[in-house]
Amino acid sequence: MSLIQLPSQEETATAPKVTAQTLLDRKNAHQPITALTAYDYSTARLVDQAGIDMVLVGDSLGMTVLGYDSTLPVTMEEMLHHTRAVRRAIRRALLLADMPFGSYHSTTEEAVSNAIRFIKDAGAEAVKIEGGRNRAELVSTLTQAEIAVVGHIGLTPQSVHRIGYRVQGKSAAAIDDLIADAQALEAAGAIAIVLECIPREAGGLITSALTIPTIGIGAGPECDGQILVFHDLFNLTGTTRAKFVRCYADASALFSEAIEHYASDVRNGTFPADAESYHLPHEASAELLRCEPSEKASDELRCG
Ligand code: KIV
C-alpha cells in the first residue's frame, strides 16, 4: 500500500496561489494543469489540500448534488450558495464558478451583473460560460469588466435540447468550427477553455491552435490540463460512467457498507456503547441514587 502524504492545510496555505498567469505558465512549460469539481466545504478542502490547481463549482451539481436530471434547472442562488461553501475551503486553487443556464442568455447587463455576483458575493476568481463564437462578445464585455472568463466548447450540457449528450467535432469541418470558436474566445480575452467530449485529435488541434490553456474532459491527453467531476472520480453518481471517466475509488461501496453497519449496530443495541455516552458528574449521580423510587414522583423537580 502506498501512503500518499497530503500537504497539510498550513502547507497548502503557504503554497503559491494559483492564478490565471499560473495556468498560462503551465501551458508554456508543458506542465499539465489539474482541475476537479467540488460543491461543498468538506470535499473542497480535500481537493485543495491535495494540490489540485483549479476547482470548478460546476453546474453539474444540479445532477450530482441536487438530483435534477440535467443542468438546466440550476439557479443563480443555488450556484452562489455552493460557491460560497467551496470558497470557505479553498486556499491555493483557482476557484472557478459555472454561470447557470439562463444567467447569461438574455441581456449583456444581466450577464455582467450575474457574473459580478459570483466574484463579489461568492468569492469566485473566474466564471465559466458555455458556447463559442456566439459568446465572444460577452466574454469581451466581461473581461473589460475585470472578470476572468473560462470558455467551454464541444459538448455543452446547457445545449442538451439542441445537440444532445453526444461527442462533438467528429469531422474535419466540425473540428475547424471548434478551432474558430476557441480562437474567437481567446481573442475575446478568455483565460482558458474547457473542451468537453471531442475526439482526441480535435483536442490536440485546438490546444496547439491556442496560446491560452485548454482543460479537457473527454478530449484526450493532448489538452493542457484535465478536469473531472468529483462524483465520477468516486463512483457517487449512481449512473453509467462515460467513456472518459476514470473511477479512482468506490466511495459508494464504502458509504453503503458504513451506513448498513451503523443501522445494524443501532438495531442490535451495540451503538451507542457506554464509552460513547455522557455520564453524570459523580455528585449528581450519587444524589440520583439516594432518591427512593417513592420519593422520585413527589420530588421530581429536585431529583429529575
Ligand atoms: O459543470 C461541470 O461539472 C462542468 C464540467 C463538465 C467541466 O462544466
Tab-separated table of C-alpha atoms and ligand atoms in Angstrom:
chain	number	residue	atom	x	y	z
A	1	MET	CA	0.000	0.000	0.000
A	2	SER	CA	1.420	3.379	-0.916
A	3	LEU	CA	0.969	6.114	1.638
A	4	ILE	CA	0.489	9.412	-0.125
A	5	GLN	CA	1.243	12.286	2.218
A	6	LEU	CA	-1.206	15.096	1.529
A	7	PRO	CA	0.091	18.591	2.217
A	8	SER	CA	-1.353	19.964	5.463
A	9	GLN	CA	-3.754	22.899	5.338
A	10	GLU	CA	-0.884	25.114	6.577
A	11	GLU	CA	1.362	23.886	3.742
A	12	THR	CA	-1.395	24.428	1.187
A	13	ALA	CA	-1.957	27.880	2.638
A	14	THR	CA	1.684	28.819	2.074
A	15	ALA	CA	1.960	27.228	-1.399
A	16	PRO	CA	1.808	29.853	-4.153
A	17	LYS	CA	-1.744	30.810	-5.080
A	18	VAL	CA	-2.863	29.565	-8.489
A	19	THR	CA	-3.852	32.429	-10.783
A	20	ALA	CA	-4.689	32.824	-14.468
A	21	GLN	CA	-0.986	33.501	-15.028
A	22	THR	CA	-0.080	30.184	-13.323
A	23	LEU	CA	-2.307	28.329	-15.797
A	24	LEU	CA	-0.660	30.108	-18.711
A	25	ASP	CA	2.814	29.372	-17.349
A	26	ARG	CA	1.859	25.707	-17.042
A	27	LYS	CA	0.826	25.566	-20.690
A	28	ASN	CA	4.065	27.172	-21.791
A	29	ALA	CA	6.128	24.851	-19.602
A	30	HIS	CA	4.142	21.780	-20.765
A	31	GLN	CA	3.172	21.010	-17.170
A	32	PRO	CA	-0.343	19.530	-17.046
A	33	ILE	CA	-2.989	21.534	-15.169
A	34	THR	CA	-5.122	19.562	-12.702
A	35	ALA	CA	-8.756	20.504	-12.164
A	36	LEU	CA	-11.700	18.922	-10.372
A	37	THR	CA	-15.214	19.961	-9.465
A	38	ALA	CA	-16.286	20.475	-5.844
A	39	TYR	CA	-19.592	21.606	-4.426
A	40	ASP	CA	-19.247	21.733	-0.650
A	41	TYR	CA	-16.840	22.771	2.118
A	42	SER	CA	-15.578	19.380	3.274
A	43	THR	CA	-14.742	17.899	-0.126
A	44	ALA	CA	-13.390	21.199	-1.490
A	45	ARG	CA	-10.956	21.271	1.442
A	46	LEU	CA	-9.652	17.820	0.474
A	47	VAL	CA	-9.372	18.798	-3.181
A	48	ASP	CA	-7.442	21.969	-2.336
A	49	GLN	CA	-5.192	20.186	0.169
A	50	ALA	CA	-4.349	17.557	-2.451
A	51	GLY	CA	-2.861	20.358	-4.557
A	52	ILE	CA	-5.419	20.449	-7.399
A	53	ASP	CA	-4.792	23.652	-9.409
A	54	MET	CA	-8.325	24.654	-10.308
A	55	VAL	CA	-11.602	23.877	-8.522
A	56	LEU	CA	-14.804	24.265	-10.517
A	57	VAL	CA	-18.139	24.698	-8.822
A	58	GLY	CA	-19.816	23.183	-11.846
A	59	ASP	CA	-23.497	23.383	-12.668
A	60	SER	CA	-23.151	19.586	-12.790
A	61	LEU	CA	-24.113	19.998	-9.125
A	62	GLY	CA	-27.658	20.052	-10.478
A	63	MET	CA	-27.303	16.321	-11.085
A	64	THR	CA	-24.623	15.231	-8.603
A	65	VAL	CA	-25.896	17.104	-5.553
A	66	LEU	CA	-29.425	18.371	-6.205
A	67	GLY	CA	-30.872	15.398	-8.094
A	68	TYR	CA	-32.087	17.217	-11.221
A	69	ASP	CA	-31.895	15.281	-14.466
A	70	SER	CA	-29.893	17.966	-16.313
A	71	THR	CA	-28.028	21.185	-15.549
A	72	LEU	CA	-30.849	23.317	-16.956
A	73	PRO	CA	-32.908	23.899	-13.769
A	74	VAL	CA	-29.899	25.089	-11.731
A	75	THR	CA	-30.434	28.629	-10.450
A	76	MET	CA	-28.100	31.528	-9.669
A	77	GLU	CA	-28.967	31.214	-5.959
A	78	GLU	CA	-28.043	27.514	-5.923
A	79	MET	CA	-24.741	28.191	-7.687
A	80	LEU	CA	-23.892	31.085	-5.360
A	81	HIS	CA	-24.753	29.032	-2.267
A	82	HIS	CA	-22.383	26.216	-3.266
A	83	THR	CA	-19.670	28.586	-4.498
A	84	ARG	CA	-19.623	30.324	-1.100
A	85	ALA	CA	-19.250	26.969	0.673
A	86	VAL	CA	-16.347	25.971	-1.562
A	87	ARG	CA	-14.763	29.426	-1.193
A	88	ARG	CA	-14.522	28.914	2.577
A	89	ALA	CA	-12.398	25.805	1.972
A	90	ILE	CA	-10.068	26.870	-0.807
A	91	ARG	CA	-6.668	28.372	-0.033
A	92	ARG	CA	-4.480	27.701	-3.044
A	93	ALA	CA	-6.507	26.562	-6.068
A	94	LEU	CA	-8.074	28.950	-8.546
A	95	LEU	CA	-11.816	28.991	-7.830
A	96	LEU	CA	-13.953	28.870	-10.962
A	97	ALA	CA	-17.759	29.018	-10.929
A	98	ASP	CA	-20.172	27.960	-13.648
A	99	MET	CA	-22.747	30.508	-14.735
A	100	PRO	CA	-26.004	28.534	-14.858
A	101	PHE	CA	-28.363	28.276	-17.812
A	102	GLY	CA	-30.363	31.477	-18.204
A	103	SER	CA	-27.953	33.657	-16.241
A	104	TYR	CA	-26.093	34.947	-19.320
A	105	HIS	CA	-28.530	34.222	-22.132
A	106	SER	CA	-30.669	37.358	-22.189
A	107	THR	CA	-29.179	40.831	-21.853
A	108	THR	CA	-25.490	41.659	-21.521
A	109	GLU	CA	-26.309	43.824	-18.484
A	110	GLU	CA	-27.910	40.875	-16.721
A	111	ALA	CA	-24.974	38.598	-17.627
A	112	VAL	CA	-22.446	41.116	-16.280
A	113	SER	CA	-24.348	41.683	-13.047
A	114	ASN	CA	-24.746	37.911	-12.507
A	115	ALA	CA	-21.032	37.367	-13.170
A	116	ILE	CA	-20.186	40.129	-10.692
A	117	ARG	CA	-22.237	38.328	-8.017
A	118	PHE	CA	-20.018	35.261	-8.426
A	119	ILE	CA	-16.884	37.336	-7.915
A	120	LYS	CA	-18.124	39.814	-5.333
A	121	ASP	CA	-20.650	37.837	-3.231
A	122	ALA	CA	-19.344	34.290	-3.606
A	123	GLY	CA	-15.575	34.775	-3.928
A	124	ALA	CA	-15.058	33.063	-7.290
A	125	GLU	CA	-11.940	34.112	-9.193
A	126	ALA	CA	-13.316	33.338	-12.640
A	127	VAL	CA	-16.607	32.344	-14.228
A	128	LYS	CA	-17.233	29.734	-16.922
A	129	ILE	CA	-19.747	30.146	-19.709
A	130	GLU	CA	-20.664	27.667	-22.424
A	131	GLY	CA	-20.542	28.497	-26.138
A	132	GLY	CA	-18.167	29.527	-28.901
A	133	ARG	CA	-18.167	32.479	-31.297
A	134	ASN	CA	-21.733	33.318	-30.215
A	135	ARG	CA	-20.340	34.172	-26.746
A	136	ALA	CA	-17.186	36.041	-27.838
A	137	GLU	CA	-18.737	39.472	-27.446
A	138	LEU	CA	-19.957	38.614	-23.953
A	139	VAL	CA	-16.523	37.239	-22.998
A	140	SER	CA	-15.010	40.514	-24.175
A	141	THR	CA	-17.504	42.599	-22.154
A	142	LEU	CA	-16.928	40.513	-19.024
A	143	THR	CA	-13.166	40.741	-19.481
A	144	GLN	CA	-13.413	44.520	-19.780
A	145	ALA	CA	-15.354	44.451	-16.512
A	146	GLU	CA	-12.273	42.755	-14.938
A	147	ILE	CA	-13.962	39.370	-14.746
A	148	ALA	CA	-11.786	36.405	-15.734
A	149	VAL	CA	-13.723	34.092	-18.047
A	150	VAL	CA	-13.192	30.435	-18.945
A	151	GLY	CA	-14.911	29.248	-22.132
A	152	HIS	CA	-16.480	25.819	-22.655
A	153	ILE	CA	-16.959	24.240	-26.087
A	154	GLY	CA	-17.581	20.796	-27.584
A	155	LEU	CA	-20.361	19.050	-25.708
A	156	THR	CA	-22.017	21.892	-23.827
A	157	PRO	CA	-24.572	20.342	-21.424
A	158	GLN	CA	-26.693	23.512	-21.323
A	159	SER	CA	-27.396	22.903	-25.062
A	160	VAL	CA	-28.727	19.389	-24.428
A	161	HIS	CA	-32.070	20.013	-26.138
A	162	ARG	CA	-30.294	21.252	-29.270
A	163	ILE	CA	-27.278	18.930	-29.567
A	164	GLY	CA	-27.934	16.090	-27.073
A	165	TYR	CA	-25.223	14.457	-24.971
A	166	ARG	CA	-23.106	13.420	-27.966
A	167	VAL	CA	-19.428	13.508	-28.857
A	168	GLN	CA	-18.840	16.696	-30.876
A	169	GLY	CA	-16.207	17.579	-33.502
A	170	LYS	CA	-16.377	14.290	-35.402
A	171	SER	CA	-15.474	15.622	-38.868
A	172	ALA	CA	-12.791	17.900	-40.307
A	173	ALA	CA	-15.396	20.643	-40.802
A	174	ALA	CA	-16.671	20.283	-37.247
A	175	ILE	CA	-13.098	20.500	-35.923
A	176	ASP	CA	-12.469	23.655	-37.993
A	177	ASP	CA	-15.595	25.091	-36.435
A	178	LEU	CA	-14.391	24.281	-32.918
A	179	ILE	CA	-10.979	25.823	-33.659
A	180	ALA	CA	-12.685	29.001	-34.880
A	181	ASP	CA	-14.834	29.030	-31.704
A	182	ALA	CA	-11.788	28.565	-29.483
A	183	GLN	CA	-9.802	31.282	-31.267
A	184	ALA	CA	-12.705	33.721	-31.031
A	185	LEU	CA	-12.946	33.088	-27.264
A	186	GLU	CA	-9.182	33.534	-26.898
A	187	ALA	CA	-9.262	36.791	-28.885
A	188	ALA	CA	-12.122	37.989	-26.681
A	189	GLY	CA	-9.980	37.540	-23.561
A	190	ALA	CA	-10.865	34.075	-22.182
A	191	ILE	CA	-8.169	32.832	-19.784
A	192	ALA	CA	-8.722	29.140	-20.625
A	193	ILE	CA	-11.183	26.903	-22.446
A	194	VAL	CA	-12.818	23.667	-21.306
A	195	LEU	CA	-13.082	21.131	-24.137
A	196	GLU	CA	-15.740	18.509	-23.472
A	197	CYS	CA	-16.361	15.225	-25.257
A	198	ILE	CA	-14.490	15.640	-28.517
A	199	PRO	CA	-12.100	13.242	-30.304
A	200	ARG	CA	-8.536	13.233	-29.016
A	201	GLU	CA	-7.320	14.551	-32.390
A	202	ALA	CA	-9.635	17.568	-32.091
A	203	GLY	CA	-8.401	18.229	-28.542
A	204	GLY	CA	-4.806	18.222	-29.782
A	205	LEU	CA	-5.500	20.507	-32.746
A	206	ILE	CA	-7.448	23.048	-30.681
A	207	THR	CA	-4.779	23.009	-27.978
A	208	SER	CA	-1.989	23.756	-30.440
A	209	ALA	CA	-4.035	26.479	-32.154
A	210	LEU	CA	-4.296	28.466	-28.895
A	211	THR	CA	-1.956	30.411	-26.643
A	212	ILE	CA	-4.334	30.013	-23.657
A	213	PRO	CA	-4.660	26.635	-21.885
A	214	THR	CA	-7.243	24.013	-22.750
A	215	ILE	CA	-8.717	21.881	-19.984
A	216	GLY	CA	-10.127	18.629	-21.313
A	217	ILE	CA	-12.912	16.383	-20.115
A	218	GLY	CA	-13.201	13.556	-22.600
A	219	ALA	CA	-10.958	15.481	-25.006
A	220	GLY	CA	-7.791	13.390	-24.878
A	221	PRO	CA	-4.354	13.712	-23.305
A	222	GLU	CA	-3.048	16.483	-25.581
A	223	CYS	CA	-5.057	19.128	-23.698
A	224	ASP	CA	-3.055	21.394	-21.379
A	225	GLY	CA	-4.980	20.097	-18.378
A	226	GLN	CA	-7.715	17.703	-17.318
A	227	ILE	CA	-10.896	18.131	-15.316
A	228	LEU	CA	-13.286	15.513	-13.947
A	229	VAL	CA	-16.470	15.647	-11.933
A	230	PHE	CA	-15.751	14.817	-8.268
A	231	HIS	CA	-18.660	12.353	-8.008
A	232	ASP	CA	-17.428	10.445	-11.093
A	233	LEU	CA	-13.980	10.028	-9.561
A	234	PHE	CA	-15.557	8.338	-6.522
A	235	ASN	CA	-18.418	6.353	-8.105
A	236	LEU	CA	-21.006	8.530	-6.431
A	237	THR	CA	-23.319	9.343	-9.339
A	238	GLY	CA	-25.347	6.118	-9.468
A	239	THR	CA	-25.378	6.346	-13.281
A	240	THR	CA	-23.465	4.647	-16.092
A	241	ARG	CA	-19.975	6.072	-16.444
A	242	ALA	CA	-18.989	7.953	-19.591
A	243	LYS	CA	-16.022	6.500	-21.513
A	244	PHE	CA	-13.728	9.320	-20.396
A	245	VAL	CA	-14.321	8.829	-16.667
A	246	ARG	CA	-11.764	7.013	-14.560
A	247	CYS	CA	-13.116	5.985	-11.173
A	248	TYR	CA	-10.322	6.216	-8.594
A	249	ALA	CA	-12.166	4.943	-5.523
A	250	ASP	CA	-15.530	3.375	-4.740
A	251	ALA	CA	-16.958	5.758	-2.159
A	252	SER	CA	-20.448	4.368	-2.884
A	253	ALA	CA	-19.446	0.949	-1.574
A	254	LEU	CA	-17.565	2.476	1.355
A	255	PHE	CA	-20.502	4.686	2.384
A	256	SER	CA	-23.139	1.963	1.892
A	257	GLU	CA	-21.193	-0.512	3.994
A	258	ALA	CA	-20.666	2.023	6.780
A	259	ILE	CA	-24.348	3.086	6.782
A	260	GLU	CA	-25.553	-0.541	6.924
A	261	HIS	CA	-23.094	-1.246	9.735
A	262	TYR	CA	-24.349	1.767	11.715
A	263	ALA	CA	-28.018	0.805	11.221
A	264	SER	CA	-27.313	-2.747	12.323
A	265	ASP	CA	-25.446	-1.539	15.458
A	266	VAL	CA	-28.424	0.668	16.395
A	267	ARG	CA	-30.877	-2.166	15.807
A	268	ASN	CA	-28.919	-4.689	17.855
A	269	GLY	CA	-28.202	-2.211	20.669
A	270	THR	CA	-24.412	-2.046	20.289
A	271	PHE	CA	-24.487	1.633	19.375
A	272	PRO	CA	-24.064	3.797	21.344
A	273	ALA	CA	-21.804	1.981	23.788
A	274	ASP	CA	-21.217	3.234	27.330
A	275	ALA	CA	-17.964	4.848	26.150
A	276	GLU	CA	-19.975	6.839	23.609
A	277	SER	CA	-22.401	8.127	26.273
A	278	TYR	CA	-22.153	11.163	28.564
A	279	HIS	CA	-22.222	10.495	32.295
A	280	LEU	CA	-23.493	12.490	35.227
A	281	PRO	CA	-20.831	14.069	37.433
A	282	HIS	CA	-20.106	11.866	40.473
A	283	GLU	CA	-22.096	14.029	42.956
A	284	ALA	CA	-25.197	14.270	40.822
A	285	SER	CA	-25.088	10.572	40.210
A	286	ALA	CA	-24.847	9.866	43.960
A	287	GLU	CA	-27.772	12.214	44.611
A	288	LEU	CA	-29.826	10.448	41.964
A	289	LEU	CA	-29.110	7.093	43.600
A	290	ARG	CA	-30.136	8.443	47.053
A	291	CYS	CA	-33.663	9.157	45.795
A	292	GLU	CA	-36.018	6.330	46.667
A	293	PRO	CA	-38.482	5.366	43.923
A	294	SER	CA	-41.418	6.663	46.087
A	295	GLU	CA	-39.670	9.988	46.643
A	296	LYS	CA	-38.981	10.290	42.978
A	297	ALA	CA	-42.563	11.066	41.990
A	298	SER	CA	-43.102	13.727	44.671
A	299	ASP	CA	-39.579	15.167	44.462
A	300	GLU	CA	-39.334	15.142	40.720
A	301	LEU	CA	-38.006	18.666	40.370
A	302	ARG	CA	-35.122	18.167	42.812
A	303	CYS	CA	-34.051	14.761	41.542
A	304	GLY	CA	-35.128	14.832	37.897
B	1	KIV	O1	-20.398	21.510	-14.614
B	1	KIV	C1	-19.383	20.827	-14.775
B	1	KIV	O2	-19.043	19.958	-13.962
B	1	KIV	C2	-18.574	21.073	-15.957
B	1	KIV	C3	-17.550	20.043	-16.280
B	1	KIV	C4	-18.154	19.105	-17.252
B	1	KIV	C5	-16.322	20.650	-16.807
B	1	KIV	O3	-18.778	22.023	-16.644
